[in-house]
């Protein structure tokens, strides 16, 4: 999956919704999580430029695990207390700790990951999804139509509706379906080139070296 596209959509929607103080809390820095995070930062940048916003602040952290822990909840709580408005929780059960912190804050919001997590907490306004159900269906349909690409690695992105946001259950007040459809089509058409977890020369890319100027990323160890 092109997780960077899914993360991009989440970051774009968050800024379009009016948030300018964002957080990314990933689990372990494995390729999928890294790509979600890099896309999230680039999506925030893209929306900010469209809206003429001078600065977006992002706190960025990998927890080192995929567990719900008091330490993760405490860190998320401190972010909310210091002004972070919304956190993209990208690390399995890490999300449970972030949601708990958001609920306790009374104002904090959360972006879920992989699947639609809207039912897990009222604080979840949307989720950065891999369209797993559709992907499985399409693969089985291809098999029965004698068109299954066996032995091939298939990248699933926006061009085949492999990633996205669950707009039907998202709790947006200002970000519209029309805006979502428009930015999604740009991704599907290949008009937006994103940095994933490696650059064109297959060198690792540090978050601080992402091609962003409006977004100020604070990496937290």
JSON list of C-alpha atoms in Angstrom, two decimals:
[
{"chain": "A", "resi": 1, "resn": "UNK", "atom": "CA", "xyz": [0.00, 0.00, 0.00]},
{"chain": "A", "resi": 2, "resn": "UNK", "atom": "CA", "xyz": [1.10, 3.58, -0.61]},
{"chain": "A", "resi": 3, "resn": "UNK", "atom": "CA", "xyz": [0.79, 4.56, 3.04]},
{"chain": "A", "resi": 4, "resn": "UNK", "atom": "CA", "xyz": [2.30, 7.94, 2.24]},
{"chain": "A", "resi": 5, "resn": "UNK", "atom": "CA", "xyz": [-0.81, 8.72, 0.17]},
{"chain": "A", "resi": 6, "resn": "UNK", "atom": "CA", "xyz": [-3.11, 7.66, 3.00]},
{"chain": "A", "resi": 7, "resn": "UNK", "atom": "CA", "xyz": [-1.12, 9.80, 5.44]},
{"chain": "A", "resi": 8, "resn": "UNK", "atom": "CA", "xyz": [-1.15, 12.69, 2.97]},
{"chain": "A", "resi": 9, "resn": "UNK", "atom": "CA", "xyz": [-4.95, 12.65, 2.85]},
{"chain": "A", "resi": 10, "resn": "UNK", "atom": "CA", "xyz": [-5.12, 12.70, 6.65]},
{"chain": "A", "resi": 11, "resn": "UNK", "atom": "CA", "xyz": [-2.72, 15.63, 6.98]},
{"chain": "A", "resi": 12, "resn": "UNK", "atom": "CA", "xyz": [-4.45, 17.52, 4.19]},
{"chain": "A", "resi": 13, "resn": "UNK", "atom": "CA", "xyz": [-7.90, 17.01, 5.73]},
{"chain": "A", "resi": 14, "resn": "UNK", "atom": "CA", "xyz": [-6.70, 18.02, 9.20]},
{"chain": "A", "resi": 15, "resn": "UNK", "atom": "CA", "xyz": [-5.40, 21.38, 8.01]},
{"chain": "A", "resi": 16, "resn": "UNK", "atom": "CA", "xyz": [-8.41, 21.96, 5.77]},
{"chain": "A", "resi": 17, "resn": "UNK", "atom": "CA", "xyz": [-10.55, 21.30, 8.85]},
{"chain": "A", "resi": 18, "resn": "UNK", "atom": "CA", "xyz": [-8.76, 24.16, 10.58]},
{"chain": "A", "resi": 19, "resn": "UNK", "atom": "CA", "xyz": [-6.08, 22.48, 12.68]},
{"chain": "A", "resi": 20, "resn": "UNK", "atom": "CA", "xyz": [-2.62, 24.08, 12.67]},
{"chain": "A", "resi": 21, "resn": "UNK", "atom": "CA", "xyz": [-1.01, 22.33, 15.67]},
{"chain": "A", "resi": 22, "resn": "UNK", "atom": "CA", "xyz": [-0.66, 18.67, 14.76]},
{"chain": "A", "resi": 23, "resn": "UNK", "atom": "CA", "xyz": [0.95, 15.58, 16.22]},
{"chain": "A", "resi": 24, "resn": "UNK", "atom": "CA", "xyz": [2.16, 12.31, 14.76]},
{"chain": "A", "resi": 25, "resn": "UNK", "atom": "CA", "xyz": [2.67, 9.45, 17.19]},
{"chain": "A", "resi": 26, "resn": "UNK", "atom": "CA", "xyz": [3.84, 6.30, 15.43]},
{"chain": "A", "resi": 27, "resn": "UNK", "atom": "CA", "xyz": [4.75, 2.93, 16.88]},
{"chain": "A", "resi": 28, "resn": "UNK", "atom": "CA", "xyz": [8.00, 1.42, 15.66]},
{"chain": "A", "resi": 29, "resn": "UNK", "atom": "CA", "xyz": [9.73, 3.18, 12.77]},
{"chain": "A", "resi": 30, "resn": "UNK", "atom": "CA", "xyz": [9.03, 0.40, 10.27]},
{"chain": "A", "resi": 31, "resn": "UNK", "atom": "CA", "xyz": [8.52, 1.37, 6.61]},
{"chain": "A", "resi": 32, "resn": "UNK", "atom": "CA", "xyz": [4.71, 1.46, 6.69]},
{"chain": "A", "resi": 33, "resn": "UNK", "atom": "CA", "xyz": [4.59, 3.67, 9.78]},
{"chain": "A", "resi": 34, "resn": "UNK", "atom": "CA", "xyz": [7.31, 5.95, 8.45]},
{"chain": "A", "resi": 35, "resn": "UNK", "atom": "CA", "xyz": [5.46, 6.39, 5.17]},
{"chain": "A", "resi": 36, "resn": "UNK", "atom": "CA", "xyz": [2.22, 7.23, 6.98]},
{"chain": "A", "resi": 37, "resn": "UNK", "atom": "CA", "xyz": [4.08, 9.92, 8.93]},
{"chain": "A", "resi": 38, "resn": "UNK", "atom": "CA", "xyz": [5.94, 11.39, 5.99]},
{"chain": "A", "resi": 39, "resn": "UNK", "atom": "CA", "xyz": [2.72, 11.57, 3.98]},
{"chain": "A", "resi": 40, "resn": "UNK", "atom": "CA", "xyz": [0.93, 13.22, 6.90]},
{"chain": "A", "resi": 41, "resn": "UNK", "atom": "CA", "xyz": [3.48, 16.03, 7.09]},
{"chain": "A", "resi": 42, "resn": "UNK", "atom": "CA", "xyz": [3.41, 16.56, 3.32]},
{"chain": "A", "resi": 43, "resn": "UNK", "atom": "CA", "xyz": [-0.40, 16.62, 3.26]},
{"chain": "A", "resi": 44, "resn": "UNK", "atom": "CA", "xyz": [-0.43, 19.29, 5.96]},
{"chain": "A", "resi": 45, "resn": "UNK", "atom": "CA", "xyz": [2.06, 21.33, 3.93]},
{"chain": "A", "resi": 46, "resn": "UNK", "atom": "CA", "xyz": [0.02, 21.00, 0.74]},
{"chain": "A", "resi": 47, "resn": "UNK", "atom": "CA", "xyz": [-3.18, 22.20, 2.41]},
{"chain": "A", "resi": 48, "resn": "UNK", "atom": "CA", "xyz": [-1.40, 25.04, 4.19]},
{"chain": "A", "resi": 49, "resn": "UNK", "atom": "CA", "xyz": [-0.03, 26.35, 0.91]},
{"chain": "A", "resi": 50, "resn": "UNK", "atom": "CA", "xyz": [-3.47, 26.19, -0.68]},
{"chain": "A", "resi": 51, "resn": "UNK", "atom": "CA", "xyz": [-4.97, 28.12, 2.22]},
{"chain": "A", "resi": 52, "resn": "UNK", "atom": "CA", "xyz": [-2.19, 30.68, 2.55]},
{"chain": "A", "resi": 53, "resn": "UNK", "atom": "CA", "xyz": [-1.34, 29.57, 6.09]},
{"chain": "A", "resi": 54, "resn": "UNK", "atom": "CA", "xyz": [2.08, 30.81, 7.17]},
{"chain": "A", "resi": 55, "resn": "UNK", "atom": "CA", "xyz": [3.00, 28.05, 9.61]},
{"chain": "A", "resi": 56, "resn": "UNK", "atom": "CA", "xyz": [1.92, 24.58, 10.75]},
{"chain": "A", "resi": 57, "resn": "UNK", "atom": "CA", "xyz": [3.48, 22.97, 13.82]},
{"chain": "A", "resi": 58, "resn": "UNK", "atom": "CA", "xyz": [3.93, 19.19, 14.04]},
{"chain": "A", "resi": 59, "resn": "UNK", "atom": "CA", "xyz": [5.20, 17.20, 17.01]},
{"chain": "A", "resi": 60, "resn": "UNK", "atom": "CA", "xyz": [6.62, 13.91, 15.68]},
{"chain": "A", "resi": 61, "resn": "UNK", "atom": "CA", "xyz": [7.48, 10.79, 17.69]},
{"chain": "A", "resi": 62, "resn": "UNK", "atom": "CA", "xyz": [7.94, 7.02, 17.39]},
{"chain": "A", "resi": 63, "resn": "UNK", "atom": "CA", "xyz": [7.01, 5.29, 20.65]},
{"chain": "A", "resi": 64, "resn": "UNK", "atom": "CA", "xyz": [9.21, 2.27, 19.92]},
{"chain": "A", "resi": 65, "resn": "UNK", "atom": "CA", "xyz": [6.39, -0.25, 20.28]},
{"chain": "A", "resi": 66, "resn": "UNK", "atom": "CA", "xyz": [2.80, -0.93, 19.24]},
{"chain": "A", "resi": 67, "resn": "UNK", "atom": "CA", "xyz": [1.42, -1.17, 22.77]},
{"chain": "A", "resi": 68, "resn": "UNK", "atom": "CA", "xyz": [-0.98, 0.96, 24.79]},
{"chain": "A", "resi": 69, "resn": "UNK", "atom": "CA", "xyz": [1.02, 2.17, 27.76]},
{"chain": "A", "resi": 70, "resn": "UNK", "atom": "CA", "xyz": [0.73, 4.80, 30.52]},
{"chain": "A", "resi": 71, "resn": "UNK", "atom": "CA", "xyz": [3.86, 6.42, 29.09]},
{"chain": "A", "resi": 72, "resn": "UNK", "atom": "CA", "xyz": [2.27, 6.91, 25.66]},
{"chain": "A", "resi": 73, "resn": "UNK", "atom": "CA", "xyz": [-0.92, 8.27, 27.21]},
{"chain": "A", "resi": 74, "resn": "UNK", "atom": "CA", "xyz": [1.10, 10.65, 29.36]},
{"chain": "A", "resi": 75, "resn": "UNK", "atom": "CA", "xyz": [3.06, 11.95, 26.38]},
{"chain": "A", "resi": 76, "resn": "UNK", "atom": "CA", "xyz": [-0.10, 12.43, 24.32]},
{"chain": "A", "resi": 77, "resn": "UNK", "atom": "CA", "xyz": [-1.71, 14.22, 27.27]},
{"chain": "A", "resi": 78, "resn": "UNK", "atom": "CA", "xyz": [1.28, 16.56, 27.54]},
{"chain": "A", "resi": 79, "resn": "UNK", "atom": "CA", "xyz": [1.01, 17.35, 23.83]},
{"chain": "A", "resi": 80, "resn": "UNK", "atom": "CA", "xyz": [-2.66, 18.21, 24.15]},
{"chain": "A", "resi": 81, "resn": "UNK", "atom": "CA", "xyz": [-1.94, 20.32, 27.23]},
{"chain": "A", "resi": 82, "resn": "UNK", "atom": "CA", "xyz": [0.76, 22.23, 25.36]},
{"chain": "A", "resi": 83, "resn": "UNK", "atom": "CA", "xyz": [-1.59, 23.14, 22.52]},
{"chain": "A", "resi": 84, "resn": "UNK", "atom": "CA", "xyz": [-1.55, 20.21, 20.08]},
{"chain": "A", "resi": 85, "resn": "UNK", "atom": "CA", "xyz": [-5.05, 20.02, 18.63]},
{"chain": "A", "resi": 86, "resn": "UNK", "atom": "CA", "xyz": [-5.03, 16.66, 16.87]},
{"chain": "A", "resi": 87, "resn": "UNK", "atom": "CA", "xyz": [-2.76, 13.60, 16.87]},
{"chain": "A", "resi": 88, "resn": "UNK", "atom": "CA", "xyz": [-2.41, 11.03, 14.11]},
{"chain": "A", "resi": 89, "resn": "UNK", "atom": "CA", "xyz": [-2.07, 7.83, 16.16]},
{"chain": "A", "resi": 90, "resn": "UNK", "atom": "CA", "xyz": [-0.24, 5.40, 13.88]},
{"chain": "A", "resi": 91, "resn": "UNK", "atom": "CA", "xyz": [0.79, 2.35, 15.84]},
{"chain": "A", "resi": 92, "resn": "UNK", "atom": "CA", "xyz": [-1.82, -0.26, 16.63]},
{"chain": "A", "resi": 93, "resn": "UNK", "atom": "CA", "xyz": [-2.73, -0.12, 20.33]},
{"chain": "A", "resi": 94, "resn": "UNK", "atom": "CA", "xyz": [-0.77, 3.15, 20.62]},
{"chain": "A", "resi": 95, "resn": "UNK", "atom": "CA", "xyz": [-4.01, 4.65, 19.35]},
{"chain": "A", "resi": 96, "resn": "UNK", "atom": "CA", "xyz": [-5.88, 3.50, 22.45]},
{"chain": "A", "resi": 97, "resn": "UNK", "atom": "CA", "xyz": [-3.53, 5.51, 24.66]},
{"chain": "A", "resi": 98, "resn": "UNK", "atom": "CA", "xyz": [-3.82, 8.57, 22.43]},
{"chain": "A", "resi": 99, "resn": "UNK", "atom": "CA", "xyz": [-7.62, 8.31, 22.40]},
{"chain": "A", "resi": 100, "resn": "UNK", "atom": "CA", "xyz": [-7.68, 8.04, 26.19]},
{"chain": "A", "resi": 101, "resn": "UNK", "atom": "CA", "xyz": [-5.55, 11.18, 26.45]},
{"chain": "A", "resi": 102, "resn": "UNK", "atom": "CA", "xyz": [-7.78, 13.01, 23.97]},
{"chain": "A", "resi": 103, "resn": "UNK", "atom": "CA", "xyz": [-10.90, 12.04, 25.91]},
{"chain": "A", "resi": 104, "resn": "UNK", "atom": "CA", "xyz": [-9.37, 13.21, 29.18]},
{"chain": "A", "resi": 105, "resn": "UNK", "atom": "CA", "xyz": [-8.31, 16.53, 27.62]},
{"chain": "A", "resi": 106, "resn": "UNK", "atom": "CA", "xyz": [-11.87, 17.35, 26.65]},
{"chain": "A", "resi": 107, "resn": "UNK", "atom": "CA", "xyz": [-10.80, 19.02, 23.41]},
{"chain": "A", "resi": 108, "resn": "UNK", "atom": "CA", "xyz": [-8.13, 16.84, 21.78]},
{"chain": "A", "resi": 109, "resn": "UNK", "atom": "CA", "xyz": [-8.88, 15.00, 18.54]},
{"chain": "A", "resi": 110, "resn": "UNK", "atom": "CA", "xyz": [-7.42, 11.86, 16.98]},
{"chain": "A", "resi": 111, "resn": "UNK", "atom": "CA", "xyz": [-6.84, 10.43, 13.50]},
{"chain": "A", "resi": 112, "resn": "UNK", "atom": "CA", "xyz": [-6.99, 6.63, 13.38]},
{"chain": "A", "resi": 113, "resn": "UNK", "atom": "CA", "xyz": [-5.00, 4.34, 11.12]},
{"chain": "A", "resi": 114, "resn": "UNK", "atom": "CA", "xyz": [-5.32, 1.31, 8.82]},
{"chain": "A", "resi": 115, "resn": "UNK", "atom": "CA", "xyz": [-9.08, 0.82, 9.36]},
{"chain": "A", "resi": 116, "resn": "UNK", "atom": "CA", "xyz": [-12.04, 3.02, 10.23]},
{"chain": "A", "resi": 117, "resn": "UNK", "atom": "CA", "xyz": [-11.58, 3.66, 13.97]},
{"chain": "A", "resi": 118, "resn": "UNK", "atom": "CA", "xyz": [-14.47, 6.09, 14.35]},
{"chain": "A", "resi": 119, "resn": "UNK", "atom": "CA", "xyz": [-16.35, 3.63, 16.55]},
{"chain": "A", "resi": 120, "resn": "UNK", "atom": "CA", "xyz": [-13.52, 3.39, 19.08]},
{"chain": "A", "resi": 121, "resn": "UNK", "atom": "CA", "xyz": [-13.76, 6.94, 20.44]},
{"chain": "A", "resi": 122, "resn": "UNK", "atom": "CA", "xyz": [-15.77, 10.09, 19.82]},
{"chain": "A", "resi": 123, "resn": "UNK", "atom": "CA", "xyz": [-12.44, 11.89, 19.57]},
{"chain": "A", "resi": 124, "resn": "UNK", "atom": "CA", "xyz": [-11.57, 10.12, 16.29]},
{"chain": "A", "resi": 125, "resn": "UNK", "atom": "CA", "xyz": [-12.53, 12.50, 13.49]},
{"chain": "A", "resi": 126, "resn": "UNK", "atom": "CA", "xyz": [-11.26, 10.34, 10.63]},
{"chain": "A", "resi": 127, "resn": "UNK", "atom": "CA", "xyz": [-8.89, 7.46, 9.84]},
{"chain": "A", "resi": 128, "resn": "UNK", "atom": "CA", "xyz": [-6.00, 7.08, 7.39]},
{"chain": "A", "resi": 129, "resn": "UNK", "atom": "CA", "xyz": [-6.99, 3.80, 5.80]},
{"chain": "A", "resi": 130, "resn": "UNK", "atom": "CA", "xyz": [-5.68, 0.97, 3.71]},
{"chain": "A", "resi": 131, "resn": "UNK", "atom": "CA", "xyz": [-8.76, -0.27, 1.88]},
{"chain": "A", "resi": 132, "resn": "UNK", "atom": "CA", "xyz": [-8.23, -3.88, 2.97]},
{"chain": "A", "resi": 133, "resn": "UNK", "atom": "CA", "xyz": [-11.75, -5.12, 2.29]},
{"chain": "A", "resi": 134, "resn": "UNK", "atom": "CA", "xyz": [-11.73, -3.77, -1.24]},
{"chain": "A", "resi": 135, "resn": "UNK", "atom": "CA", "xyz": [-8.24, -5.12, -1.89]},
{"chain": "A", "resi": 136, "resn": "UNK", "atom": "CA", "xyz": [-9.19, -8.63, -0.81]},
{"chain": "A", "resi": 137, "resn": "UNK", "atom": "CA", "xyz": [-12.39, -8.52, -2.85]},
{"chain": "A", "resi": 138, "resn": "UNK", "atom": "CA", "xyz": [-10.55, -7.30, -5.94]},
{"chain": "A", "resi": 139, "resn": "UNK", "atom": "CA", "xyz": [-7.91, -10.03, -5.60]},
{"chain": "A", "resi": 140, "resn": "UNK", "atom": "CA", "xyz": [-10.53, -12.79, -5.27]},
{"chain": "A", "resi": 141, "resn": "UNK", "atom": "CA", "xyz": [-12.53, -11.37, -8.17]},
{"chain": "A", "resi": 142, "resn": "UNK", "atom": "CA", "xyz": [-9.37, -11.31, -10.31]},
{"chain": "A", "resi": 143, "resn": "UNK", "atom": "CA", "xyz": [-8.73, -14.95, -9.42]},
{"chain": "A", "resi": 144, "resn": "UNK", "atom": "CA", "xyz": [-12.18, -16.07, -10.49]},
{"chain": "A", "resi": 145, "resn": "UNK", "atom": "CA", "xyz": [-11.86, -14.03, -13.67]},
{"chain": "A", "resi": 146, "resn": "UNK", "atom": "CA", "xyz": [-8.57, -15.75, -14.51]},
{"chain": "A", "resi": 147, "resn": "UNK", "atom": "CA", "xyz": [-6.77, -12.44, -14.12]},
{"chain": "A", "resi": 148, "resn": "UNK", "atom": "CA", "xyz": [-4.98, -12.90, -10.79]},
{"chain": "A", "resi": 149, "resn": "UNK", "atom": "CA", "xyz": [-1.38, -11.57, -11.10]},
{"chain": "A", "resi": 150, "resn": "UNK", "atom": "CA", "xyz": [0.29, -14.43, -9.26]},
{"chain": "A", "resi": 151, "resn": "UNK", "atom": "CA", "xyz": [3.94, -13.99, -8.35]},
{"chain": "A", "resi": 152, "resn": "UNK", "atom": "CA", "xyz": [3.80, -10.22, -8.71]},
{"chain": "A", "resi": 153, "resn": "UNK", "atom": "CA", "xyz": [4.13, -7.47, -6.13]},
{"chain": "A", "resi": 154, "resn": "UNK", "atom": "CA", "xyz": [1.19, -5.09, -6.56]},
{"chain": "A", "resi": 155, "resn": "UNK", "atom": "CA", "xyz": [1.29, -1.56, -5.14]},
{"chain": "A", "resi": 156, "resn": "UNK", "atom": "CA", "xyz": [-2.14, -0.41, -4.02]},
{"chain": "A", "resi": 157, "resn": "UNK", "atom": "CA", "xyz": [-2.65, 3.33, -4.00]},
{"chain": "A", "resi": 158, "resn": "UNK", "atom": "CA", "xyz": [-5.13, 6.03, -4.93]},
{"chain": "A", "resi": 159, "resn": "UNK", "atom": "CA", "xyz": [-5.16, 5.04, -8.60]},
{"chain": "A", "resi": 160, "resn": "UNK", "atom": "CA", "xyz": [-6.98, 1.80, -7.66]},
{"chain": "A", "resi": 161, "resn": "UNK", "atom": "CA", "xyz": [-8.77, 3.17, -4.57]},
{"chain": "A", "resi": 162, "resn": "UNK", "atom": "CA", "xyz": [-6.37, 1.25, -2.35]},
{"chain": "A", "resi": 163, "resn": "UNK", "atom": "CA", "xyz": [-6.13, 3.95, 0.32]},
{"chain": "A", "resi": 164, "resn": "UNK", "atom": "CA", "xyz": [-8.40, 6.68, 1.59]},
{"chain": "A", "resi": 165, "resn": "UNK", "atom": "CA", "xyz": [-10.41, 8.32, 4.36]},
{"chain": "A", "resi": 166, "resn": "UNK", "atom": "CA", "xyz": [-13.83, 7.00, 5.48]},
{"chain": "A", "resi": 167, "resn": "UNK", "atom": "CA", "xyz": [-15.79, 10.11, 4.59]},
{"chain": "A", "resi": 168, "resn": "UNK", "atom": "CA", "xyz": [-19.12, 8.51, 5.53]},
{"chain": "A", "resi": 169, "resn": "UNK", "atom": "CA", "xyz": [-18.13, 8.25, 9.19]},
{"chain": "A", "resi": 170, "resn": "UNK", "atom": "CA", "xyz": [-15.65, 11.13, 9.46]},
{"chain": "A", "resi": 171, "resn": "UNK", "atom": "CA", "xyz": [-16.57, 13.98, 11.82]},
{"chain": "A", "resi": 172, "resn": "UNK", "atom": "CA", "xyz": [-15.56, 16.93, 9.68]},
{"chain": "A", "resi": 173, "resn": "UNK", "atom": "CA", "xyz": [-17.23, 20.31, 10.07]},
{"chain": "A", "resi": 174, "resn": "UNK", "atom": "CA", "xyz": [-15.58, 22.23, 7.22]},
{"chain": "A", "resi": 175, "resn": "UNK", "atom": "CA", "xyz": [-13.67, 19.72, 5.06]},
{"chain": "A", "resi": 176, "resn": "UNK", "atom": "CA", "xyz": [-16.13, 18.65, 2.36]},
{"chain": "A", "resi": 177, "resn": "UNK", "atom": "CA", "xyz": [-16.68, 15.60, 0.21]},
{"chain": "A", "resi": 178, "resn": "UNK", "atom": "CA", "xyz": [-16.01, 17.73, -2.87]},
{"chain": "A", "resi": 179, "resn": "UNK", "atom": "CA", "xyz": [-12.63, 18.83, -1.49]},
{"chain": "A", "resi": 180, "resn": "UNK", "atom": "CA", "xyz": [-11.78, 15.23, -0.66]},
{"chain": "A", "resi": 181, "resn": "UNK", "atom": "CA", "xyz": [-12.77, 14.00, -4.12]},
{"chain": "A", "resi": 182, "resn": "UNK", "atom": "CA", "xyz": [-10.67, 16.73, -5.76]},
{"chain": "A", "resi": 183, "resn": "UNK", "atom": "CA", "xyz": [-7.47, 16.02, -3.81]},
{"chain": "A", "resi": 184, "resn": "UNK", "atom": "CA", "xyz": [-7.97, 12.27, -4.15]},
{"chain": "A", "resi": 185, "resn": "UNK", "atom": "CA", "xyz": [-8.20, 12.61, -7.91]},
{"chain": "A", "resi": 186, "resn": "UNK", "atom": "CA", "xyz": [-4.94, 14.56, -7.97]},
{"chain": "A", "resi": 187, "resn": "UNK", "atom": "CA", "xyz": [-3.25, 11.66, -6.18]},
{"chain": "A", "resi": 188, "resn": "UNK", "atom": "CA", "xyz": [-4.89, 9.10, -8.47]},
{"chain": "A", "resi": 189, "resn": "UNK", "atom": "CA", "xyz": [-3.74, 11.03, -11.54]},
{"chain": "A", "resi": 190, "resn": "UNK", "atom": "CA", "xyz": [-0.15, 11.14, -10.29]},
{"chain": "A", "resi": 191, "resn": "UNK", "atom": "CA", "xyz": [-0.14, 14.95, -10.03]},
{"chain": "A", "resi": 192, "resn": "UNK", "atom": "CA", "xyz": [1.25, 14.92, -6.48]},
{"chain": "A", "resi": 193, "resn": "UNK", "atom": "CA", "xyz": [4.66, 13.35, -5.97]},
{"chain": "A", "resi": 194, "resn": "UNK", "atom": "CA", "xyz": [5.34, 12.31, -2.40]},
{"chain": "A", "resi": 195, "resn": "UNK", "atom": "CA", "xyz": [8.45, 11.30, -0.51]},
{"chain": "A", "resi": 196, "resn": "UNK", "atom": "CA", "xyz": [7.97, 7.92, 1.12]},
{"chain": "A", "resi": 197, "resn": "UNK", "atom": "CA", "xyz": [10.56, 6.37, 3.44]},
{"chain": "A", "resi": 198, "resn": "UNK", "atom": "CA", "xyz": [13.36, 6.51, 0.86]},
{"chain": "A", "resi": 199, "resn": "UNK", "atom": "CA", "xyz": [14.40, 9.03, -1.76]},
{"chain": "A", "resi": 200, "resn": "UNK", "atom": "CA", "xyz": [14.91, 8.39, -5.47]},
{"chain": "A", "resi": 201, "resn": "UNK", "atom": "CA", "xyz": [18.41, 7.03, -4.78]},
{"chain": "A", "resi": 202, "resn": "UNK", "atom": "CA", "xyz": [17.09, 4.63, -2.12]},
{"chain": "A", "resi": 203, "resn": "UNK", "atom": "CA", "xyz": [18.75, 6.54, 0.69]},
{"chain": "A", "resi": 204, "resn": "UNK", "atom": "CA", "xyz": [16.93, 6.87, 3.99]},
{"chain": "A", "resi": 205, "resn": "UNK", "atom": "CA", "xyz": [15.22, 10.25, 4.37]},
{"chain": "A", "resi": 206, "resn": "UNK", "atom": "CA", "xyz": [15.09, 11.97, 7.76]},
{"chain": "A", "resi": 207, "resn": "UNK", "atom": "CA", "xyz": [11.83, 13.66, 8.71]},
{"chain": "A", "resi": 208, "resn": "UNK", "atom": "CA", "xyz": [13.52, 17.02, 9.09]},
{"chain": "A", "resi": 209, "resn": "UNK", "atom": "CA", "xyz": [14.76, 16.76, 5.51]},
{"chain": "A", "resi": 210, "resn": "UNK", "atom": "CA", "xyz": [11.33, 16.38, 3.99]},
{"chain": "A", "resi": 211, "resn": "UNK", "atom": "CA", "xyz": [10.63, 18.97, 1.28]},
{"chain": "A", "resi": 212, "resn": "UNK", "atom": "CA", "xyz": [8.50, 21.18, 3.51]},
{"chain": "A", "resi": 213, "resn": "UNK", "atom": "CA", "xyz": [8.92, 24.84, 4.43]},
{"chain": "A", "resi": 214, "resn": "UNK", "atom": "CA", "xyz": [5.61, 25.88, 6.00]},
{"chain": "A", "resi": 215, "resn": "UNK", "atom": "CA", "xyz": [5.39, 22.86, 8.31]},
{"chain": "A", "resi": 216, "resn": "UNK", "atom": "CA", "xyz": [7.71, 23.06, 11.31]},
{"chain": "A", "resi": 217, "resn": "UNK", "atom": "CA", "xyz": [8.47, 19.52, 12.50]},
{"chain": "A", "resi": 218, "resn": "UNK", "atom": "CA", "xyz": [9.62, 18.95, 16.05]},
{"chain": "A", "resi": 219, "resn": "UNK", "atom": "CA", "xyz": [11.09, 15.46, 16.28]},
{"chain": "A", "resi": 220, "resn": "UNK", "atom": "CA", "xyz": [10.75, 14.07, 19.78]},
{"chain": "A", "resi": 221, "resn": "UNK", "atom": "CA", "xyz": [12.96, 11.16, 20.86]}
]
